[in-house]
Coordinates of C-alpha atoms in Angstrom, one line a residue:
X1 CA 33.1 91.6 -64.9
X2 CA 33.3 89.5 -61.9
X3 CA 31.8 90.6 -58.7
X4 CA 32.4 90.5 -54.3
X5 CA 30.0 87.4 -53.1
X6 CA 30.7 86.2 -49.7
X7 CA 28.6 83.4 -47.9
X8 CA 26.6 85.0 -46.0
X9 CA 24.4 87.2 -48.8
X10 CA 22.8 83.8 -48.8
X11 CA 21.7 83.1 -45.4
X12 CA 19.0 80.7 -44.6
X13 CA 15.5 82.1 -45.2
X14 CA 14.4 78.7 -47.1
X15 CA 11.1 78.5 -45.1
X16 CA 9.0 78.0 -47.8
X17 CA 5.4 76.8 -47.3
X18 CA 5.1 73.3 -48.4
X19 CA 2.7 70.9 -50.7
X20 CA 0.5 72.8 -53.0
X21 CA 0.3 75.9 -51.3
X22 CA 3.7 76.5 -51.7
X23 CA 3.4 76.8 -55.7
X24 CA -0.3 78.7 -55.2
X25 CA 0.8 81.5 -53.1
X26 CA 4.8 81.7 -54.2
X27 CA 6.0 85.3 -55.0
X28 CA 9.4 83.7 -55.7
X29 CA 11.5 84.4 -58.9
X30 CA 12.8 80.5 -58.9
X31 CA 9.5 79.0 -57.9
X32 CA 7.7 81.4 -60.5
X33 CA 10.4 80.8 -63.4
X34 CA 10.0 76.6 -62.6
X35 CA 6.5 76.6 -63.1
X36 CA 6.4 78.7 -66.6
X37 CA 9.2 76.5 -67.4
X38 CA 6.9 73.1 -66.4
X39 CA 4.2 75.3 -68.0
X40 CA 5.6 75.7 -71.5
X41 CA 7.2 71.9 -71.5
X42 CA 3.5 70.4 -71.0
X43 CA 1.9 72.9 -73.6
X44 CA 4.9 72.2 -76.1
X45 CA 3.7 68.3 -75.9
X46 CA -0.1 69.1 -76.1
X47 CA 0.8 71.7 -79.1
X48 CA 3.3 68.8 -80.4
X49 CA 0.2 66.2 -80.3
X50 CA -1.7 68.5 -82.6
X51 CA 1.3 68.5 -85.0
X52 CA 1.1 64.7 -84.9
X53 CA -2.0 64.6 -85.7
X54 CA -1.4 67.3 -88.8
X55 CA 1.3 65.1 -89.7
X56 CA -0.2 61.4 -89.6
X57 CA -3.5 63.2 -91.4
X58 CA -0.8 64.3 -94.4
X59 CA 1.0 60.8 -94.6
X60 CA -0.9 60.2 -97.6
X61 CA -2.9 61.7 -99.8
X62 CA -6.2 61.4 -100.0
X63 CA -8.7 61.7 -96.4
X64 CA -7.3 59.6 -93.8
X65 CA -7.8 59.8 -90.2
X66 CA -9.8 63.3 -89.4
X67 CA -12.4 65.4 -90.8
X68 CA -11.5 68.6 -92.6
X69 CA -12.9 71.3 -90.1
X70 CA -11.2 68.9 -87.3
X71 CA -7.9 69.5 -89.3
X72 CA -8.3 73.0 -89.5
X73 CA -8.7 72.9 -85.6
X74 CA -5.8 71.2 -85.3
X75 CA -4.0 73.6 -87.4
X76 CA -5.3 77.1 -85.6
X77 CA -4.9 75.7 -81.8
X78 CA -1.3 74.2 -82.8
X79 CA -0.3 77.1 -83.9
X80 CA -1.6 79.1 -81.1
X81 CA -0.5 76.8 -78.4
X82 CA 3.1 76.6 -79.8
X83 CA 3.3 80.5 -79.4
X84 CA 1.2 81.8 -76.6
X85 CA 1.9 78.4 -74.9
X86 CA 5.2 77.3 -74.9
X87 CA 7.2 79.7 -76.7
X88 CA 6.2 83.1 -75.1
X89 CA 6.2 81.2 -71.3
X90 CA 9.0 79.4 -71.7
X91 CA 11.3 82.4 -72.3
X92 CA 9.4 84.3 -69.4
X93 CA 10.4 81.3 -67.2
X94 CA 13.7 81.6 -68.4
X95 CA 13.8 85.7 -67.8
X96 CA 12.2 84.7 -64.3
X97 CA 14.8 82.6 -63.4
X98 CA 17.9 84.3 -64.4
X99 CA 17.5 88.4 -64.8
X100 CA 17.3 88.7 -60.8
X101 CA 20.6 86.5 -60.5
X102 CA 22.2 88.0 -63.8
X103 CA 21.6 91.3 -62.4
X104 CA 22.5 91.0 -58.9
X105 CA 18.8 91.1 -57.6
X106 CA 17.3 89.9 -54.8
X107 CA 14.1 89.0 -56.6
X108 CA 11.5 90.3 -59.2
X109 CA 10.4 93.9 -58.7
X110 CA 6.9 93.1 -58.9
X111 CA 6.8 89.5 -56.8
X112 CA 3.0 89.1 -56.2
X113 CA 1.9 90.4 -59.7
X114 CA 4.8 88.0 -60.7
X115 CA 2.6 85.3 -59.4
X116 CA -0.5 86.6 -60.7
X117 CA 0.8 86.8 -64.5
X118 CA 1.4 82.9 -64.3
X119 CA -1.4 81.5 -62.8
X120 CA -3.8 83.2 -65.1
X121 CA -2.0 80.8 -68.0
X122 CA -3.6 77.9 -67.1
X123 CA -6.9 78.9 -67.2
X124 CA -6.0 80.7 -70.4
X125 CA -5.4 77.2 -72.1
X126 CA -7.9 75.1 -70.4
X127 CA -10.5 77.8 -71.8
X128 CA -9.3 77.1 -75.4
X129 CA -9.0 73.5 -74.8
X130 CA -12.6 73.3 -73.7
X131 CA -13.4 74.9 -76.9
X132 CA -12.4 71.9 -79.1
X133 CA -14.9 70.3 -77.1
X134 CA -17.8 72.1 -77.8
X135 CA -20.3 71.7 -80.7
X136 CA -19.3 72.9 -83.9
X137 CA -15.5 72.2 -82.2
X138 CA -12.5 75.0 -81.4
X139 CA -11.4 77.3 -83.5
X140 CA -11.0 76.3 -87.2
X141 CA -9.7 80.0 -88.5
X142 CA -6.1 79.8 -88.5
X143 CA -3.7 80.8 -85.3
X144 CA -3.9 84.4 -87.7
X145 CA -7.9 84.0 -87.3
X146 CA -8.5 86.6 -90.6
X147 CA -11.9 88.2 -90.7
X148 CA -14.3 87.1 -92.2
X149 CA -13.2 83.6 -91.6
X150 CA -13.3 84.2 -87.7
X151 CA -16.1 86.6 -87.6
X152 CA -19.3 85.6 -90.4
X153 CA -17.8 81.7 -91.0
X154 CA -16.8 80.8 -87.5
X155 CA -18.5 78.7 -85.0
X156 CA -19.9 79.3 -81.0
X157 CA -16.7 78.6 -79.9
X158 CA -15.1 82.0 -81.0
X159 CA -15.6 84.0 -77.7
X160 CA -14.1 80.9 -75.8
X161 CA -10.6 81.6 -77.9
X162 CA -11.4 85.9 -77.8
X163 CA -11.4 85.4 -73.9
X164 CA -8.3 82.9 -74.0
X165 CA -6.4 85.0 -76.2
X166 CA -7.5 88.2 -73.7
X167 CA -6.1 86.4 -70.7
X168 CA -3.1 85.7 -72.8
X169 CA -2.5 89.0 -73.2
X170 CA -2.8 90.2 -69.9
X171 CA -0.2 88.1 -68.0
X172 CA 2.3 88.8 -71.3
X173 CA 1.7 92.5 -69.9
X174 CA 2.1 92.2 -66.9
X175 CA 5.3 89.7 -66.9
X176 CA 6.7 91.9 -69.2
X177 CA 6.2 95.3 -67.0
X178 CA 7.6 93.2 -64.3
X179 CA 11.0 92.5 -66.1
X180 CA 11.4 96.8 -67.2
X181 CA 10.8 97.6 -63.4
X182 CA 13.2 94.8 -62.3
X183 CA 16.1 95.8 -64.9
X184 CA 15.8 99.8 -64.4
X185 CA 15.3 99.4 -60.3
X186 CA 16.9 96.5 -59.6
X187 CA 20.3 96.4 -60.6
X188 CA 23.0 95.8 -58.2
X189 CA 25.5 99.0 -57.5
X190 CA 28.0 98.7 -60.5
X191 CA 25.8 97.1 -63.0
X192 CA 25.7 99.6 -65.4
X193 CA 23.5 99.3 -68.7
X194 CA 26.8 98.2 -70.6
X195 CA 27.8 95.7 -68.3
X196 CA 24.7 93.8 -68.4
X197 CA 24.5 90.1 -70.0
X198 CA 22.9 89.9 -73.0
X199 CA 20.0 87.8 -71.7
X200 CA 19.0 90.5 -69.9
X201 CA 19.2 93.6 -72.6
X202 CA 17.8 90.7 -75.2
X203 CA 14.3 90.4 -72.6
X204 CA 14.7 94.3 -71.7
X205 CA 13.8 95.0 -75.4
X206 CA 11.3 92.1 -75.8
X207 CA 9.5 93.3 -72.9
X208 CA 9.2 97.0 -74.5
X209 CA 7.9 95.5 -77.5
X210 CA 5.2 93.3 -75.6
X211 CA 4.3 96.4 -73.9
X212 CA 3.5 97.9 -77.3
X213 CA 2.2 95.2 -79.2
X214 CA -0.2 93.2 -77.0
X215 CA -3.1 95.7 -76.6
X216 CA -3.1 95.7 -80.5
X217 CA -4.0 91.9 -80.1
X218 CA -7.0 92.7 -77.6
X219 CA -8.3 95.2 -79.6
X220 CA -8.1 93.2 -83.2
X221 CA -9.6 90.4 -81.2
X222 CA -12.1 92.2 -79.7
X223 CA -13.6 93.6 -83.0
X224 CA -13.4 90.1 -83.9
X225 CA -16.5 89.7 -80.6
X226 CA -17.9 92.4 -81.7
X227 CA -18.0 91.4 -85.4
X228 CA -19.9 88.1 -84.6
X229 CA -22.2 88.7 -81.7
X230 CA -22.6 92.4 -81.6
X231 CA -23.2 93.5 -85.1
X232 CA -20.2 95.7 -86.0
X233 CA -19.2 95.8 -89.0
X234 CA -14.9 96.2 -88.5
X235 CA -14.0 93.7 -90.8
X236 CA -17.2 93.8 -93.1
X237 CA -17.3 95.4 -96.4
X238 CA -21.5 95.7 -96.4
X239 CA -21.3 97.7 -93.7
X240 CA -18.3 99.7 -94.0
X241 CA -15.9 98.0 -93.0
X242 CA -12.7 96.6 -94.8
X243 CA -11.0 92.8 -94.1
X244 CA -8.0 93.4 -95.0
X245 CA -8.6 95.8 -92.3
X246 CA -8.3 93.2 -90.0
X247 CA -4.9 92.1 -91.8
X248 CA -3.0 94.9 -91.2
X249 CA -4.1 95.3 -87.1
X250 CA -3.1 91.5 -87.0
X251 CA 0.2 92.0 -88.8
X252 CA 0.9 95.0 -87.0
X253 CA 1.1 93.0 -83.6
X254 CA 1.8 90.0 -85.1
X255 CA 5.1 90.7 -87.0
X256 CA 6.8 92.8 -83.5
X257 CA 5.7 89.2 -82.0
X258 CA 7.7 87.0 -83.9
X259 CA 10.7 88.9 -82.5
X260 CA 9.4 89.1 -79.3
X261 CA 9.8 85.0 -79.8
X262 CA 13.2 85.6 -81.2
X263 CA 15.3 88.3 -79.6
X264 CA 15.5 86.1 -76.2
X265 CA 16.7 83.4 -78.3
X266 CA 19.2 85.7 -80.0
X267 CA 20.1 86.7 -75.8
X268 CA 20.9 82.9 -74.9
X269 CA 22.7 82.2 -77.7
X270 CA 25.2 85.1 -76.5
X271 CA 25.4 83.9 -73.2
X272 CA 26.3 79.9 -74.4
X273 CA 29.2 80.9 -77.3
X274 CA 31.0 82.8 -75.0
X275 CA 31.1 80.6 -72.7
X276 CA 31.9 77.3 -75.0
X277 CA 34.4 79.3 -76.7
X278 CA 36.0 80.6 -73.8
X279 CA 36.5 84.1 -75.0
X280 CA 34.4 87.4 -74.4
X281 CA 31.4 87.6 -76.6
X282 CA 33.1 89.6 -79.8
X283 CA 30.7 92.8 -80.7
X284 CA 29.2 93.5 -77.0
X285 CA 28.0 96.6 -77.8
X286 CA 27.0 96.6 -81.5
X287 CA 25.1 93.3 -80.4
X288 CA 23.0 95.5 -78.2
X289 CA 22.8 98.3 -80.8
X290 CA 21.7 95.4 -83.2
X291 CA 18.5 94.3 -81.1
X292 CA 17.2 97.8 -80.3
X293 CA 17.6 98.1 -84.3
X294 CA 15.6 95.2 -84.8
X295 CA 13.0 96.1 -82.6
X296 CA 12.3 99.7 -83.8
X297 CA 12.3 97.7 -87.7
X298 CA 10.0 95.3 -86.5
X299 CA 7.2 97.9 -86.8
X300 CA 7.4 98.8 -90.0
X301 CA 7.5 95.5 -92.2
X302 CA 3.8 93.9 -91.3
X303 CA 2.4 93.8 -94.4
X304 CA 5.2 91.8 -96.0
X305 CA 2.6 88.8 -95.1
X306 CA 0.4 90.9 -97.3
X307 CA 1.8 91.1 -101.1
X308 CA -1.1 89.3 -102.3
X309 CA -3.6 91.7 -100.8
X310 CA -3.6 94.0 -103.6
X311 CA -1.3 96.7 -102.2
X312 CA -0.5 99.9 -104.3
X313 CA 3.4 99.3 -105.5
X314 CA 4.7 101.9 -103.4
X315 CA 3.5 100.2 -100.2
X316 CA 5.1 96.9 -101.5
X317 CA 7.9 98.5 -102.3
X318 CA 8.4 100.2 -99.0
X319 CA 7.4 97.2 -96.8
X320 CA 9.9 95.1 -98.9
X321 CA 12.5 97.0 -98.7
X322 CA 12.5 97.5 -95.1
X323 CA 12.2 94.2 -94.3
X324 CA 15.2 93.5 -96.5
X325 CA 16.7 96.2 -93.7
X326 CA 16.1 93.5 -90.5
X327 CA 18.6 91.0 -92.1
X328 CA 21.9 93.9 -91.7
X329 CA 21.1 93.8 -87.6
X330 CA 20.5 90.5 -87.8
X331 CA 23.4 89.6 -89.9
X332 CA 25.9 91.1 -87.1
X333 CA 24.5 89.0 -84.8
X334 CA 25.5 86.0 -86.8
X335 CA 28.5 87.3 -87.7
X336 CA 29.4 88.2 -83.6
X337 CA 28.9 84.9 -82.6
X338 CA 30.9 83.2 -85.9
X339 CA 33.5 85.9 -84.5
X340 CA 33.5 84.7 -80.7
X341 CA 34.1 81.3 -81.7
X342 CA 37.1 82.2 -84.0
X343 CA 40.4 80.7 -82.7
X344 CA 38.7 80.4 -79.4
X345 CA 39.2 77.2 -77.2
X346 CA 35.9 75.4 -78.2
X347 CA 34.4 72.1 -76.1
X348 CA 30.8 70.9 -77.5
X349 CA 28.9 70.3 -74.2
X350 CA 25.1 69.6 -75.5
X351 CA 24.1 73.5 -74.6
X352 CA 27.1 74.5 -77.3
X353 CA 25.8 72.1 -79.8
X354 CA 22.0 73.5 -79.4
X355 CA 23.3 77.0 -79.8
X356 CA 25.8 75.7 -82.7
X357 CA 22.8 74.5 -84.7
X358 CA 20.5 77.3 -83.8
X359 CA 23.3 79.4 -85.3
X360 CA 23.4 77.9 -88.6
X361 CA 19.6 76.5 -89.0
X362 CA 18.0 80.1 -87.7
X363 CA 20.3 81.8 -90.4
X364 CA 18.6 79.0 -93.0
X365 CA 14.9 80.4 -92.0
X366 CA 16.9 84.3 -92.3
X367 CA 17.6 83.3 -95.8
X368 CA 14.2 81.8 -96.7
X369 CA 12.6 85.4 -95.0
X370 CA 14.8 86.6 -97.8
X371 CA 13.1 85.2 -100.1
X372 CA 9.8 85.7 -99.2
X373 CA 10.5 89.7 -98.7
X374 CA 10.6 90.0 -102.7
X375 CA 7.6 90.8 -103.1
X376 CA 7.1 88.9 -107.2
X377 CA 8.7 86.1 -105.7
X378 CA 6.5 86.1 -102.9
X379 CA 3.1 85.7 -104.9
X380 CA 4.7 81.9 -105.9
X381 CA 5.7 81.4 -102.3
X382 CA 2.5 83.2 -100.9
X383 CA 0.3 80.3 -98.5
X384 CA 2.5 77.4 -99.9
X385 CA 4.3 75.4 -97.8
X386 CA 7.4 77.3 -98.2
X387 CA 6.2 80.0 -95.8
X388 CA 5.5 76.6 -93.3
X389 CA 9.4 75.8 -94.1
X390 CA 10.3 79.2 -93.3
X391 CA 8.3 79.8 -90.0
X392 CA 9.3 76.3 -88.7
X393 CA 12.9 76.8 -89.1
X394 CA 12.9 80.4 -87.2
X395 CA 11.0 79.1 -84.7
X396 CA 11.9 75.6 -84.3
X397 CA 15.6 75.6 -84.8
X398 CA 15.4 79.0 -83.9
X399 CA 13.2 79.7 -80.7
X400 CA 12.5 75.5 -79.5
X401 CA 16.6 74.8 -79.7
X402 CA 17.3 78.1 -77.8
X403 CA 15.4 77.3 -75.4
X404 CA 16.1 73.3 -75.1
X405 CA 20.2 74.9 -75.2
X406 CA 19.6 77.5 -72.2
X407 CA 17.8 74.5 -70.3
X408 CA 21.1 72.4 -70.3
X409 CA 22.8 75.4 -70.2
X410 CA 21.2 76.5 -66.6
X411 CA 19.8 73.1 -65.3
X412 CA 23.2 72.1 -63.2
X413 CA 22.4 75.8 -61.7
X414 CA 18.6 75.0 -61.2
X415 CA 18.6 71.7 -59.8
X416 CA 22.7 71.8 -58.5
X417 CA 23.0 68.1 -60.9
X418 CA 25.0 67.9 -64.1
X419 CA 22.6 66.3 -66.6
X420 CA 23.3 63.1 -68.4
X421 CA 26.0 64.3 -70.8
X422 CA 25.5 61.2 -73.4
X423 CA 21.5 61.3 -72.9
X424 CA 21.8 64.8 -74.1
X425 CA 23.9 64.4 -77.0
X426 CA 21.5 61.1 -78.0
X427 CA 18.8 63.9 -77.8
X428 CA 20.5 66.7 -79.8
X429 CA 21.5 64.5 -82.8
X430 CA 18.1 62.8 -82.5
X431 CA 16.4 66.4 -83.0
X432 CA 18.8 67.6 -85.4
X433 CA 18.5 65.0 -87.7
X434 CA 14.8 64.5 -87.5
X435 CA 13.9 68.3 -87.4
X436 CA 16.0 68.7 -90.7
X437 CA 13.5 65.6 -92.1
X438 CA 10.7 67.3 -91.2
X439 CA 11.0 70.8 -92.1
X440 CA 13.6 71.0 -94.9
X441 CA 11.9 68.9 -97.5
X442 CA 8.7 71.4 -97.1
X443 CA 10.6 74.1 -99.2
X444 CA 10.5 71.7 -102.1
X445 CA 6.8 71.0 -101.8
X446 CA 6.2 74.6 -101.4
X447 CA 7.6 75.3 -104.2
X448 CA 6.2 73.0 -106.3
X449 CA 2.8 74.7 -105.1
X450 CA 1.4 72.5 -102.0
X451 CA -1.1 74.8 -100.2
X452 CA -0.4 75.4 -96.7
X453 CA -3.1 74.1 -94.5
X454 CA -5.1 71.9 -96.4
X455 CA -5.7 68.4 -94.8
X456 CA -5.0 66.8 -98.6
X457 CA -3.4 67.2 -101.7
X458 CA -2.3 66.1 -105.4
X459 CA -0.7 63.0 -105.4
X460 CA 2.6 64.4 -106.7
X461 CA 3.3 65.6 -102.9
X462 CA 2.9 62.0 -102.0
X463 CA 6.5 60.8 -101.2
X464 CA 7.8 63.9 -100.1
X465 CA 4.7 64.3 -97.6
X466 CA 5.1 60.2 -96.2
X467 CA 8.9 61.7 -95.2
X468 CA 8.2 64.7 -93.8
X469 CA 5.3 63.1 -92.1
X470 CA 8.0 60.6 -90.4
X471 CA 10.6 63.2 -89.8
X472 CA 7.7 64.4 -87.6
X473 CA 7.3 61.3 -86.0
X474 CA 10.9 60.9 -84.8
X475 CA 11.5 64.7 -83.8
X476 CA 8.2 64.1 -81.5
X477 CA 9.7 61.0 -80.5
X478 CA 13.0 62.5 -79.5
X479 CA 11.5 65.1 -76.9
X480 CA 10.8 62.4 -74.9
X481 CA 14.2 61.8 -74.6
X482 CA 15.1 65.3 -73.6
X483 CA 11.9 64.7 -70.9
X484 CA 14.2 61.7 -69.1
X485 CA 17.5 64.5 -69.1
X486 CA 15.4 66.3 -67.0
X487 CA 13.8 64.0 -64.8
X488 CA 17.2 62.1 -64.2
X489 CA 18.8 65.5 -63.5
X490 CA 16.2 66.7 -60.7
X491 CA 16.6 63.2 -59.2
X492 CA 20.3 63.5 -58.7
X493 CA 23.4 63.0 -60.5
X494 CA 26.8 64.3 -60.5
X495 CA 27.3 67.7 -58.0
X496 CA 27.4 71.0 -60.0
X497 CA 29.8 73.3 -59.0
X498 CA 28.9 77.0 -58.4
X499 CA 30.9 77.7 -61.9
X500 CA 29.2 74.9 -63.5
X501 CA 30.8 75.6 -66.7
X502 CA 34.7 76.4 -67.2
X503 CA 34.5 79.4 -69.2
X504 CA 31.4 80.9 -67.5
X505 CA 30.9 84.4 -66.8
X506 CA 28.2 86.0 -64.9
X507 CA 26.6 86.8 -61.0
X508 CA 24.4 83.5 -61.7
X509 CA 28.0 81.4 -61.4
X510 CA 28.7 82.9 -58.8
X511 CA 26.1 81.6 -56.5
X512 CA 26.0 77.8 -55.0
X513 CA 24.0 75.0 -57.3
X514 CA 21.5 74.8 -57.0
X515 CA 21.3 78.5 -56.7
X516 CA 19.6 79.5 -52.8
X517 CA 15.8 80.0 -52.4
X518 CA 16.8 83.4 -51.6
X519 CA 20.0 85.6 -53.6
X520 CA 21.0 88.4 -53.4
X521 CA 19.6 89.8 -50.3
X522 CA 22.5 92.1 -49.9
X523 CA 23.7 93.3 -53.2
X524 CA 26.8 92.2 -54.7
X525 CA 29.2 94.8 -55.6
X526 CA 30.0 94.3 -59.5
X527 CA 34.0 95.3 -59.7

């Protein structure tokens, strides 16, 4: 695919406001995509302190530093600031950016709401940071928040994290409206559905499930308010209600999210590979059959986080069965990108080697989800630290190194500066190593039957705990590395070309670096 661009579809209409007022009132895609991007970086560090603070509390046994509801805070508003926070923003920031260039658009469909569905964010989080603050502290329930723990047992500062969570939810919406009306409307002449990149048909499919999953969220969390200050009974057994009630309304938003944080991942990925390996991705179209496959499954495992409830066997039986179903679409994938990279002309820039290990550490958490689908098995693994292991990795080495990959992938584009090429590799091995010290040895301790979120335990976890405790420590550590690649790269540096990368394909290498304020403005004619 390769497209007509001639100078002057990017003509000078840089007068952007300046100061403050030029980030308050922007309706642009770049400006819009920078600041979820800044967004998701500074939550990732507040959610990261948490996890230091999880981490130096479970050093050793016995109660060190923090009380036990402070721990439990520490474990519900990490959790929830890792995915609402930095996760979920930083891939909008990312679709922000890119789908209007990868697409041949001038902009986002939906500019002003574009603006809207950040700047509600902020006040989002500094709602549920107040919260810690308050008497009686933040939330101490979990990032799952299961009834009755976060209706009858939970303290004031529930409606703080109900309204926090509702605000969440509403610029998820709205971003991800904005990104279906940009991809069906917005596509330059040419740019038919099967020539899009995958990025594009990854966030397409994300955004569909968003659109479906999200109000399931307000509601469950609005019978949550209800629950505890206006005397429903939703999740209460006295008065009618059920709480594994609440369970299955969680799960049934909560399991479509967890590949609404994966699929754009799984997008990036197939953007980097083929360009590292210089050869077309391998599998274009059964990768895009693959993702629409996992999307449509993703409804119909949620309670596979619920073996232990007490289902009826042929509920179990169903559930884990289908969820055995997600790894064949996900398995392509994996096999797609192994294929790209066969016999192709590989080079191992830092984006290749984030993607490289998401690859192989993201299929580690695949095979642990294995596990925990069967369901016998999963009454051993079931709120051990296993399930912590599993998460991590997905997530982690899975979502975190996508998105640190697609940053050096796209910064020489963003900023028009290649990015210190040793810094970044000091950084990836840094984070490789350390990540692995952190989360892999947490399998064993599952296994050998260390509760999840409990701030102490038996002294048989000791050693295993001190070095996953400093495996922590040094993967915290080296974000701050990845911190001074990006402020050395928007200070200057070596001049990107408009390629960037040898190999590249795509409208967004096709366009000067640091791509215009404005692109696009007469569509390109895709060839």
């Amino acid at each position: 695919m390769s497209a007509v661009v001639t100078d002057h579809e990017h003509e000078h209409h840089d007068h952007k406001p300046s100061g403050i007022k030029r980030w308050l009132y922007t309706t642009n895609h770049k400006d819009i995509g920078t600041m979820y991007l800044v967004f998701a970086l500074i939550m990732f560090f507040i959610g990261g302190a948490m996890a230091m603070v999880i981490r130096a509390e479970l050093f050793q046994p016995g109660m060190q530093f923090v009380e036990p509801n402070f721990f439990n805070q520490m474990t519900t508003v990490h959790g929830l600031i890792m995915v609402f926070g930095a996760v979920m923003p930083a891939f909008t920031g990312l679709a922000n950016w890119m789908i209007p260039m990868m697409i041949g658009a001038p902009d986002m469909a939906l500019p002003r709401m574009n603006n809207w569905s950040f700047w509600i964010l902020p006040f989002a989080f500094l709602i549920l940071l107040m919260s810690l603050f308050m008497p009686g502290g933040g939330p101490s329930f979990g990032w799952t928040f299961y009834a009755p723990l976060s209706t009858t047992y939970s303290g004031d500062s529930t409606a703080l994290f109900v309204f926090s969570v509702h605000i969440m939810g509403i610029s998820s919406i709205m971003g991800a409206i904005n990104v279906i009306v940009t991809i069906f409307n917005l596509r330059a002449p040419g740019m038919t559905w099967m020539k899009m990149p995958l990025f594009v048909w990854t966030w397409l499919i994300t955004a569909f499930l968003l659109i479906m999953v999200m109000p399931v969220l307000a509601g469950v969390v609005t019978m949550v308010l209800t629950d505890k200050y206006f005397g429903t009974s939703f999740f209460d057994a006295a008065g009618g209600g059920d709480p594994v009630l609440f369970q299955h309304i969680f799960w049934f938003f909560g399991h479509p999210e967890v590949y609404i944080m994966i699929l754009p991942a799984f997008g990036i990925v197939s953007s980097i590979v083929p360009t590292f390996a210089r050869k077309p991705l391998f599998g274009y179209a059964s990768m895009v059959y693959a993702t629409s496959s996992i999307a449509l499954l993703s409804f119909l495992v949620w309670a596979h986080h619920m073996f232990t409830t007490g289902m009826p066997v042929a509920g179990a039986l169903f559930f884990m069965y289908c969820t055995m179903l997600i790894a064949v679409p996900t398995g392509v994938k994996v096999f797609n990108w192994v294929a790209t990279m066969w016999r192709g002309a590989m080079t191992f820039e830092v984006p290749m080697m984030f993607a490289l290990a998401f690859i192989v550490l993201f299929t580690i958490g695949g095979f642990s989800g294995l596990m925990l689908a069967i369901t016998p098995a999963d009454f051993q693994y079931h709120d051990t630290y296993f399930v912590v292991a599993h998460f991590h990795y997905v997530l982690v080495t899975g979502a975190v190194f996508s998105i640190i990959a697609a940053a050096y992938y796209w910064l020489p584009k963003w900023t028009g500066h290649m990015y210190d090429e040793k810094l970044g590799q000091w950084h990836f091995w840094c984070s490789l190593i350390s990540v692995n010290m952190l989360f892999f040895p947490m399998h064993f301790v599952g296994l050998a039957g260390m509760p999840r979120r409990i701030p102490d335990y038996a002294l048989q976890f000791a050693d295993f705990n001190a070095f996953i405790s400093i495996g922590g420590f040094l993967f915290g550590a080296s974000q701050l590395i990845f911190v001074a690649v990006l402020v050395k790269c928007a200070r200057g540096g070596e001049k990107a070309t408009a390629q960037v990368w040898e190999g590249a394909e795509g409208l967004e290498w096709e366009v000067p670096s640091p791509a215009p304020y404005h692109t696009f403005e007469t569509p390109p004619v895709i060839k």
